[in-house]
Amino acid sequence: MEEITEHFSTKARPRSDSVNSTGTQSTGSRMLLRQRLTMLMTCMDDLNSKDRVHAQVSKTLDEVFEICGQKAQQRQKDQFRLYMVTWNVATAEPPEDVSSLLQLHSSKKADLYVIGLQEVRAAPLKFVTDLAFDDSWSHLFMNMLAPLGYIKVSSIRMQGLLLLIFSKLEHVPFVRDIQVTYTRTGIFGYWGNKGAVTIRLSLYGHLMCFLNCHLAAHMNYASERVDEFEYILESQTFQGKKPVSVLDHKIVFWFGDLNFRVEDHGMHFIRNCITSQNFNLLWSKDQLTIMKKKVPKLQEFEEGPLDFQPTYKFDLNSETYDSRVQKAWFGLNGKKRKPAWCDRILWRIKPRQSPPEDVFEEDDDDTVKEKKKQLLEDLMEKYPLKVKQDLYTSKMEYGVSDHKPVIGVFTLELRKMYDIPLVRLCAEGDWSADLDAMVTYSPLQPFPSSAWDWIGLYKVGFRSISDYITYTWVKDDQVAFNDERIQVYVSKEEIPVRGAECVLCYYSSNLQCIVGISEPFKVHESRAAIEEGLLPENINGLDQTVAS
């Protein structure tokens, strides 16, 4: 190495002034490195291949390339903060503010919010209205999260069960392959007051499943609750190259009003344990804990310690456990409900398994099978997913229901399988309601496009995918294309007269999600409308949408 250094010191050319300029240190370092590489190439030309220095330089370069190759393979693992809420809202209307529930003022911002509610009011007339216009709970969460840069990427409702997923805008193009399903278990499977609503999605290539359940009530139905859960797992499948079940996903979150109670202990003992915060004295009699010891499928699910007060049953608008006389059948007085951890959040990481048989072809010999098996194992090793629970607690200050909400905060550590959106798109030229506008988009990767794909114009700060101002079909409104760029037009009649700060989003019908978002751009007020004195009054419904 000393001989190499000496050789360079005699052969080196003077450094250019640009390296010693007032540029940043990092820029100067990169320029210096590039200059040294150029010097190296020149020196290699000057060296005799039989020279000992030539051999040392070659060996050093081999070591450098090996290090660079290792660094290239050691891709950065990313961390995502997942914030989950489960709450049986007992048909109540939402409170005015849920900032504390969602920890909106925390310095650690969530990447995803997953909110599961049970017993959302489902009176026939109100339920039909909610299906058409979103329910009051969905509106509340969208209104709270949209100003902070989150949009609702998916939701599903079955009578009183509601599941909402929100994502930071920057992650939206990488939340893909969204599918929803539901299972009824009430009244022998014909009524949806009990059961499960489920959303599965892919986050940067990692398949996740979120299962919001409301299981059978009452103390004596622990086994029935397990039977219902197993039925839900067996009945729910998702479409793909082959049907995918809940447990096929890399990670499953199971949460909701699972309705498991505390057995044997009397009311007085339970309340004394709660008052003294000796919650651990109740854990051995928690029905879910008991059933996990008996049922192998439940043993695959993890749960954090129950270091918080049981979340059921409370007097409304208070932190007092069930103090009122309950009315039973025929006007008789019923028993007060014993406190219990009915509301829970559990998770399951898919265990490492042997490759499925359908991976192998009939004519595969043992060598090919071994290679395929090794490739699958390498893929699992290359793209791992780890989960750590940072917080598991209840929020006692909310009293609109006889249940208290439970929150679980998780850190997901994963290596992204991709970090490039499927589509890049931009607004061409100046936009206003005076002229037809043009959108240019470019597919960056192959994906299953469809004639039903569309590009939506959204106001910055939009709440959900359905909040578009207008949209254009990518096939019907196409005006020009080549292998790299496709243009579609937007009619001036559809552009808001008052203008706004907007973005464009490409929606994939097959993937049920947004796969590309443009940079924000300005839609200008209509000059014609200004000259005619039609502003600032609203001109049409589109302006009302933008102003809202």
Short mmCIF file of C-alpha atoms in Angstrom, two decimals, residues 48-231:
data_model
loop_
_atom_site.label_atom_id
_atom_site.label_comp_id
_atom_site.label_asym_id
_atom_site.label_seq_id
_atom_site.Cartn_x
_atom_site.Cartn_y
_atom_site.Cartn_z
CA ASN A 48 3.24 -2.41 -16.61
CA SER A 49 0.96 -5.40 -16.07
CA LYS A 50 3.96 -7.33 -14.73
CA ASP A 51 4.84 -4.62 -12.23
CA ARG A 52 4.31 -5.50 -8.54
CA VAL A 53 2.54 -2.16 -7.98
CA HIS A 54 0.05 -3.11 -10.72
CA ALA A 55 -0.79 -6.31 -8.81
CA GLN A 56 -1.27 -4.38 -5.56
CA VAL A 57 -3.53 -1.81 -7.24
CA SER A 58 -5.63 -4.60 -8.76
CA LYS A 59 -5.94 -6.33 -5.38
CA THR A 60 -6.99 -3.07 -3.71
CA LEU A 61 -9.60 -2.42 -6.40
CA ASP A 62 -10.99 -5.93 -5.96
CA GLU A 63 -11.41 -5.26 -2.23
CA VAL A 64 -13.13 -1.92 -2.93
CA PHE A 65 -15.55 -3.49 -5.39
CA GLU A 66 -16.33 -6.26 -2.92
CA ILE A 67 -17.16 -3.71 -0.22
CA CYS A 68 -19.32 -1.70 -2.64
CA GLY A 69 -21.15 -4.86 -3.66
CA GLN A 70 -21.87 -5.75 -0.05
CA LYS A 71 -23.15 -2.25 0.64
CA ALA A 72 -25.41 -2.40 -2.41
CA GLN A 73 -26.95 -5.63 -1.12
CA GLN A 74 -27.45 -4.25 2.40
CA ARG A 75 -30.51 -2.21 1.53
CA GLN A 76 -31.82 0.08 4.20
CA LYS A 77 -34.62 -1.21 6.39
CA ASP A 78 -37.41 1.29 6.92
CA GLN A 79 -39.60 1.77 9.96
CA PHE A 80 -43.30 2.59 9.82
CA ARG A 81 -45.47 3.66 12.72
CA LEU A 82 -48.84 1.91 12.77
CA TYR A 83 -51.53 3.41 15.02
CA MET A 84 -54.55 1.21 15.75
CA VAL A 85 -57.83 1.96 17.52
CA THR A 86 -60.66 -0.38 18.48
CA TRP A 87 -63.82 0.97 20.09
CA ASN A 88 -67.33 -0.31 20.66
CA VAL A 89 -69.22 2.98 20.37
CA ALA A 90 -72.59 1.55 21.52
CA THR A 91 -74.62 3.39 18.80
CA ALA A 92 -73.46 6.78 20.14
CA GLU A 93 -72.73 9.78 17.95
CA PRO A 94 -69.04 10.72 17.91
CA PRO A 95 -67.53 13.29 20.29
CA GLU A 96 -66.48 16.64 18.87
CA ASP A 97 -62.76 16.02 19.26
CA VAL A 98 -60.69 12.83 19.00
CA SER A 99 -57.24 14.47 19.04
CA SER A 100 -56.28 12.66 22.24
CA LEU A 101 -57.59 9.34 20.94
CA LEU A 102 -55.40 9.63 17.84
CA GLN A 103 -52.49 11.39 19.64
CA LEU A 104 -52.48 14.02 16.93
CA HIS A 105 -50.20 16.32 18.93
CA SER A 106 -47.51 13.68 19.41
CA SER A 107 -44.08 14.41 17.96
CA LYS A 108 -44.03 10.84 16.59
CA LYS A 109 -46.40 10.86 13.64
CA ALA A 110 -48.10 7.69 12.46
CA ASP A 111 -47.64 6.42 8.92
CA LEU A 112 -50.88 4.43 8.98
CA TYR A 113 -54.03 4.75 11.08
CA VAL A 114 -56.26 1.68 11.36
CA ILE A 115 -59.57 2.36 13.13
CA GLY A 116 -62.05 -0.41 13.92
CA LEU A 117 -65.45 0.43 15.43
CA GLN A 118 -68.24 -1.79 16.62
CA GLU A 119 -71.92 -1.00 17.20
CA VAL A 120 -71.97 2.04 14.96
CA ARG A 121 -75.60 3.11 14.87
CA ALA A 122 -77.30 1.11 12.13
CA ALA A 123 -80.99 2.07 12.20
CA PRO A 124 -82.45 1.19 8.77
CA LEU A 125 -82.91 4.75 7.48
CA LYS A 126 -79.58 5.95 8.90
CA PHE A 127 -77.73 2.89 7.57
CA VAL A 128 -78.97 3.52 4.03
CA THR A 129 -77.97 7.19 4.33
CA ASP A 130 -74.52 6.25 5.64
CA LEU A 131 -73.94 3.88 2.72
CA ALA A 132 -74.56 6.76 0.32
CA PHE A 133 -72.79 9.59 2.15
CA ASP A 134 -70.38 8.14 4.74
CA ASP A 135 -71.33 7.88 8.40
CA SER A 136 -70.70 10.52 11.05
CA TRP A 137 -67.74 8.59 12.51
CA SER A 138 -66.00 8.37 9.14
CA HIS A 139 -66.56 12.09 8.60
CA LEU A 140 -65.06 12.88 11.99
CA PHE A 141 -61.87 10.88 11.42
CA MET A 142 -61.45 12.19 7.86
CA ASN A 143 -61.92 15.78 9.01
CA MET A 144 -59.36 15.33 11.79
CA LEU A 145 -56.70 13.54 9.72
CA ALA A 146 -56.96 15.18 6.26
CA PRO A 147 -55.47 18.54 7.37
CA LEU A 148 -52.45 16.61 8.68
CA GLY A 149 -51.77 14.94 5.33
CA TYR A 150 -53.62 11.64 5.71
CA ILE A 151 -56.21 10.24 3.34
CA LYS A 152 -58.64 7.36 3.74
CA VAL A 153 -57.34 4.63 1.43
CA SER A 154 -60.01 2.04 2.22
CA SER A 155 -63.04 1.32 4.38
CA ILE A 156 -65.69 -1.33 4.82
CA ARG A 157 -68.91 -1.42 6.80
CA MET A 158 -71.26 -4.24 7.75
CA GLN A 159 -74.18 -2.89 9.79
CA GLY A 160 -72.55 -1.76 13.05
CA LEU A 161 -69.02 -2.89 12.16
CA LEU A 162 -66.80 -0.25 10.53
CA LEU A 163 -63.13 -0.43 9.53
CA LEU A 164 -61.15 2.57 8.24
CA ILE A 165 -57.53 2.77 7.05
CA PHE A 166 -55.72 6.10 6.60
CA SER A 167 -52.27 6.61 5.10
CA LYS A 168 -49.83 9.47 4.88
CA LEU A 169 -50.02 10.90 1.39
CA GLU A 170 -46.39 9.97 0.63
CA HIS A 171 -47.17 6.25 1.15
CA VAL A 172 -50.45 6.17 -0.79
CA PRO A 173 -48.95 5.03 -4.16
CA PHE A 174 -47.32 2.12 -2.34
CA VAL A 175 -50.47 0.91 -0.55
CA ARG A 176 -51.69 -1.50 -3.23
CA ASP A 177 -53.77 -4.58 -3.93
CA ILE A 178 -56.55 -3.49 -1.57
CA GLN A 179 -59.41 -5.93 -1.08
CA VAL A 180 -62.24 -6.01 1.45
CA THR A 181 -64.58 -8.71 2.71
CA TYR A 182 -66.92 -9.45 5.59
CA THR A 183 -68.48 -12.37 7.48
CA ARG A 184 -71.79 -12.43 9.34
CA THR A 185 -72.07 -14.58 12.46
CA GLY A 186 -75.21 -13.14 14.10
CA ILE A 187 -78.41 -15.26 14.08
CA PHE A 188 -76.75 -18.36 12.60
CA GLY A 189 -74.76 -16.32 10.09
CA TYR A 190 -77.69 -14.41 8.59
CA TRP A 191 -77.38 -11.16 10.57
CA GLY A 192 -74.47 -8.75 10.55
CA ASN A 193 -74.69 -7.39 14.08
CA LYS A 194 -71.84 -9.80 14.89
CA GLY A 195 -69.01 -11.02 12.71
CA ALA A 196 -66.00 -9.42 11.03
CA VAL A 197 -65.04 -6.85 8.42
CA THR A 198 -61.59 -7.20 6.86
CA ILE A 199 -59.21 -5.17 4.71
CA ARG A 200 -56.10 -6.67 3.17
CA LEU A 201 -53.43 -4.58 1.46
CA SER A 202 -49.83 -4.58 0.33
CA LEU A 203 -47.51 -2.00 1.93
CA TYR A 204 -44.33 -1.66 -0.15
CA GLY A 205 -44.85 -5.27 -1.25
CA HIS A 206 -45.64 -6.79 2.18
CA LEU A 207 -49.12 -8.36 2.46
CA MET A 208 -51.04 -7.34 5.58
CA CYS A 209 -54.54 -8.17 6.80
CA PHE A 210 -56.66 -6.22 9.30
CA LEU A 211 -59.55 -8.09 10.90
CA ASN A 212 -62.12 -6.09 12.92
CA CYS A 213 -64.40 -8.46 14.88
CA HIS A 214 -67.43 -8.29 17.12
CA LEU A 215 -67.92 -11.72 18.67
CA ALA A 216 -70.70 -13.28 20.72
CA ALA A 217 -71.46 -11.65 24.06
CA HIS A 218 -72.02 -12.95 27.63
CA MET A 219 -69.87 -14.81 30.13
CA ASN A 220 -70.73 -18.39 29.17
CA TYR A 221 -69.93 -18.14 25.45
CA ALA A 222 -66.12 -18.27 25.40
CA SER A 223 -66.04 -21.42 23.26
CA GLU A 224 -68.60 -19.94 20.86
CA ARG A 225 -66.40 -16.89 20.43
CA VAL A 226 -63.47 -19.10 19.42
CA ASP A 227 -65.72 -21.05 17.04
CA GLU A 228 -66.87 -17.80 15.43
CA PHE A 229 -63.30 -16.62 14.98
CA GLU A 230 -62.23 -19.90 13.38
CA TYR A 231 -65.26 -19.76 11.08
#
